[in-house]
Amino acid sequence: MHLSWLSSAFLLFTAAASCASPTANTPTQVNVRIEGAQKTIFEGNVLTTGHNVTTPSGGNHKCDGTNGAAHTSPGPTPLSALDDAAKQNGFSFDGLFVSGFDDFIIGTIAGESSDNIADIWISGLNFFSQGIFETCKTELNAGDKVLFALVSVGVQGSILQLIGPTTARVNQPVTFTVVGSVSLFPIQGATVNGVTTDANGHATLTFTQTGLNSAKADKPGSVRSNRVDIQVTD
């Protein structure tokens, strides 16, 4: 059974509230997702702690939640998670350190760059956008969902969230729901594996091959969704 948009909204608010009680600075598993202009660069779980981060343009600086006196004790942060994801998965990133904000601003990830006029790298936590200078001030809890996305300035819509089953039967239709972070309402006109969502944010897919399949939602002007993995059986 798929979740209603109201249940989805509740889950989003619950997830966003999780950052109120940060985890101690011990190895913490979070999900990191990097959405480039045309494709997902990386999406997976990462173990991270708060630590110093070094970039070619920004140098070496702490990034452990105590930046800007945001927290009194160190912990894992969105940028420390990006740094560990890059080290563990073989891609690079760059960013400037802005001393007045005691934080980094991302310029390039895996070769995709902001141009400071049309495109910019934003960050998000649990499907909600963060401020630009929050990547070293926000502390993470286990299971948090960290996002970095390259978006066009002035046309950014919702950060899409895809909700759906993790199991299915071959040649049997299953329904997915797309909701957006800004309105918390269903998103009509998004595509899920090529199927367009209706007014309720629903898209019905039928998987024709057994094994591990995946689904992802996209819509122009919005940040594409998380991936949902579906184990398809006979």
XYZ file of C-alpha atoms in Angstrom:
234
model
C 0.000 0.000 0.000
C 1.379 3.388 -0.934
C 1.479 6.289 1.532
C -0.894 9.219 1.146
C 0.558 12.680 0.635
C -0.482 13.569 4.204
C 1.514 10.666 5.602
C 4.401 11.729 3.403
C 4.258 15.255 4.785
C 4.326 13.903 8.329
C 7.364 11.800 7.536
C 9.130 14.800 6.013
C 8.476 16.949 9.084
C 9.619 14.116 11.357
C 12.826 13.677 9.360
C 13.546 17.397 9.373
C 13.108 17.502 13.140
C 15.752 14.816 13.612
C 18.545 17.376 13.337
C 17.430 18.873 16.672
C 19.457 16.334 18.668
C 22.799 15.830 16.910
C 24.846 12.677 17.186
C 28.180 12.644 19.012
C 31.289 12.761 16.851
C 31.513 9.029 16.286
C 31.316 7.269 12.901
C 27.740 7.822 11.779
C 26.006 6.353 8.740
C 24.042 8.804 6.614
C 22.756 8.762 3.056
C 24.512 11.120 0.645
C 22.983 12.064 -2.702
C 24.617 14.303 -5.308
C 22.417 15.469 -8.155
C 24.252 16.983 -11.115
C 22.650 19.036 -13.863
C 21.740 16.022 -15.990
C 22.247 12.950 -13.816
C 22.786 11.593 -10.335
C 26.503 11.665 -9.579
C 26.363 9.601 -6.396
C 23.731 8.120 -4.104
C 24.602 5.817 -1.229
C 25.311 5.359 2.452
C 28.473 6.827 3.950
C 30.153 6.592 7.343
C 31.314 10.009 8.486
C 32.556 12.014 11.448
C 33.075 15.729 11.852
C 36.618 16.573 10.756
C 38.805 19.073 8.956
C 38.029 19.369 5.248
C 40.585 20.361 2.627
C 39.695 21.753 -0.808
C 42.017 23.098 -3.537
C 40.420 26.565 -3.415
C 39.513 26.765 0.255
C 42.392 25.163 2.100
C 42.109 23.151 5.307
C 39.457 24.081 7.881
C 37.421 22.373 10.559
C 33.949 21.187 9.583
C 32.463 19.570 12.666
C 29.377 21.473 13.727
C 31.243 23.825 16.056
C 31.783 26.241 13.144
C 30.348 29.629 13.934
C 29.658 28.379 17.475
C 26.610 26.546 16.099
C 27.217 23.632 18.494
C 29.349 23.257 21.593
C 30.678 19.793 20.740
C 31.779 18.335 17.394
C 29.737 15.976 15.263
C 29.289 14.806 11.661
C 28.148 17.434 9.158
C 26.828 17.536 5.581
C 30.209 18.619 4.203
C 32.125 16.034 6.223
C 29.735 13.464 4.701
C 30.434 14.799 1.200
C 34.168 14.697 1.905
C 33.996 11.076 3.059
C 31.746 10.109 0.142
C 34.296 11.603 -2.262
C 37.214 9.801 -0.613
C 35.385 6.481 -0.425
C 33.992 6.571 -3.965
C 36.680 8.224 -6.054
C 35.282 11.599 -7.067
C 36.503 15.091 -6.224
C 34.959 18.374 -5.132
C 36.068 21.939 -4.529
C 34.797 24.922 -2.609
C 35.811 28.245 -1.163
C 36.082 28.807 2.578
C 34.379 32.049 3.626
C 35.883 33.085 6.954
C 33.065 35.495 7.773
C 30.631 32.565 7.788
C 33.173 29.990 9.043
C 31.942 27.655 6.335
C 32.537 26.447 2.795
C 30.571 27.252 -0.346
C 30.663 24.462 -2.922
C 31.860 25.291 -6.426
C 32.496 21.934 -8.118
C 31.569 18.298 -7.546
C 32.810 15.544 -9.863
C 33.689 18.103 -12.524
C 30.301 19.851 -12.529
C 30.705 23.508 -11.579
C 28.525 26.412 -10.583
C 29.165 29.514 -12.677
C 27.942 31.977 -10.025
C 25.421 33.416 -12.493
C 23.126 30.702 -13.817
C 23.856 27.647 -11.665
C 24.638 27.071 -8.016
C 25.270 24.086 -5.758
C 22.698 23.912 -2.954
C 22.563 21.566 0.003
C 19.599 19.863 1.623
C 18.838 17.716 4.620
C 15.978 15.224 4.775
C 14.430 16.666 1.580
C 14.511 20.310 2.726
C 16.863 22.988 1.414
C 19.479 24.463 3.737
C 21.162 27.825 3.691
C 24.318 28.111 1.608
C 26.604 28.410 4.642
C 25.225 25.539 6.720
C 27.303 22.605 5.518
C 29.753 22.743 8.443
C 27.327 24.094 11.062
C 24.587 21.461 10.834
C 25.177 18.245 12.777
C 23.795 14.947 11.517
C 22.059 11.951 13.040
C 22.284 8.368 11.863
C 20.023 7.841 8.860
C 19.868 11.490 7.836
C 19.600 12.164 4.109
C 22.164 14.674 2.833
C 21.742 16.292 -0.565
C 23.966 18.410 -2.805
C 22.310 19.529 -6.052
C 23.339 21.756 -8.943
C 20.330 23.954 -9.737
C 19.556 26.872 -12.008
C 19.273 30.145 -10.131
C 15.719 31.466 -10.004
C 13.958 28.325 -11.251
C 14.488 25.894 -8.391
C 11.317 24.070 -7.428
C 10.830 21.345 -4.892
C 13.299 18.715 -3.863
C 11.326 15.704 -5.037
C 10.773 12.724 -2.790
C 9.800 9.369 -4.266
C 7.818 6.985 -2.061
C 7.033 3.469 -3.158
C 7.290 -0.246 -2.507
C 10.602 -2.033 -2.137
C 9.191 -5.333 -3.425
C 7.009 -6.178 -6.430
C 5.860 -9.116 -8.530
C 6.912 -9.338 -12.149
C 4.293 -7.959 -14.583
C 2.143 -6.731 -11.667
C 1.540 -2.943 -11.443
C 2.731 -1.046 -8.377
C 2.136 2.597 -7.488
C 4.714 5.233 -6.555
C 4.023 8.690 -5.109
C 6.011 11.874 -5.704
C 5.808 14.719 -3.184
C 7.672 18.005 -3.008
C 9.537 19.600 -0.135
C 8.202 23.131 -0.661
C 4.450 22.420 -0.725
C 4.464 18.949 0.887
C 1.728 18.171 -1.636
C 1.704 15.579 -4.425
C 3.640 16.611 -7.513
C 1.743 16.318 -10.788
C 3.669 16.107 -14.039
C 6.817 14.487 -12.676
C 8.084 11.392 -14.456
C 8.953 8.156 -12.681
C 10.920 5.912 -15.013
C 9.150 7.640 -17.901
C 5.631 7.450 -16.420
C 4.000 10.821 -15.670
C 2.423 11.400 -12.266
C -1.252 12.308 -12.001
C -2.909 14.968 -9.821
C -2.337 12.768 -6.759
C 1.363 12.450 -7.495
C 0.900 8.798 -8.439
C 2.698 6.866 -11.156
C 2.006 3.195 -11.791
C 4.899 1.055 -12.988
C 5.063 -2.542 -14.140
C 8.407 -4.336 -13.944
C 8.937 -6.990 -16.582
C 12.192 -8.451 -15.284
C 12.925 -10.138 -11.987
C 15.801 -9.018 -9.798
C 16.769 -5.642 -8.423
C 15.130 -2.736 -10.205
C 15.103 0.952 -9.320
C 12.898 4.006 -9.777
C 13.593 7.722 -9.641
C 11.442 10.822 -10.219
C 12.348 13.908 -12.225
C 10.655 17.157 -13.225
C 12.101 20.211 -14.970
C 12.851 22.971 -12.511
C 12.955 20.622 -9.514
C 15.682 18.537 -7.918
C 15.309 14.919 -9.007
C 14.260 12.466 -6.338
C 15.903 9.836 -4.245
C 16.215 6.369 -5.752
C 13.873 3.600 -4.623
C 15.224 0.057 -5.099
C 12.638 -2.646 -5.785
C 13.265 -6.375 -5.567
C 11.083 -7.954 -8.260
C 10.147 -11.621 -7.905
C 8.068 -14.145 -9.877
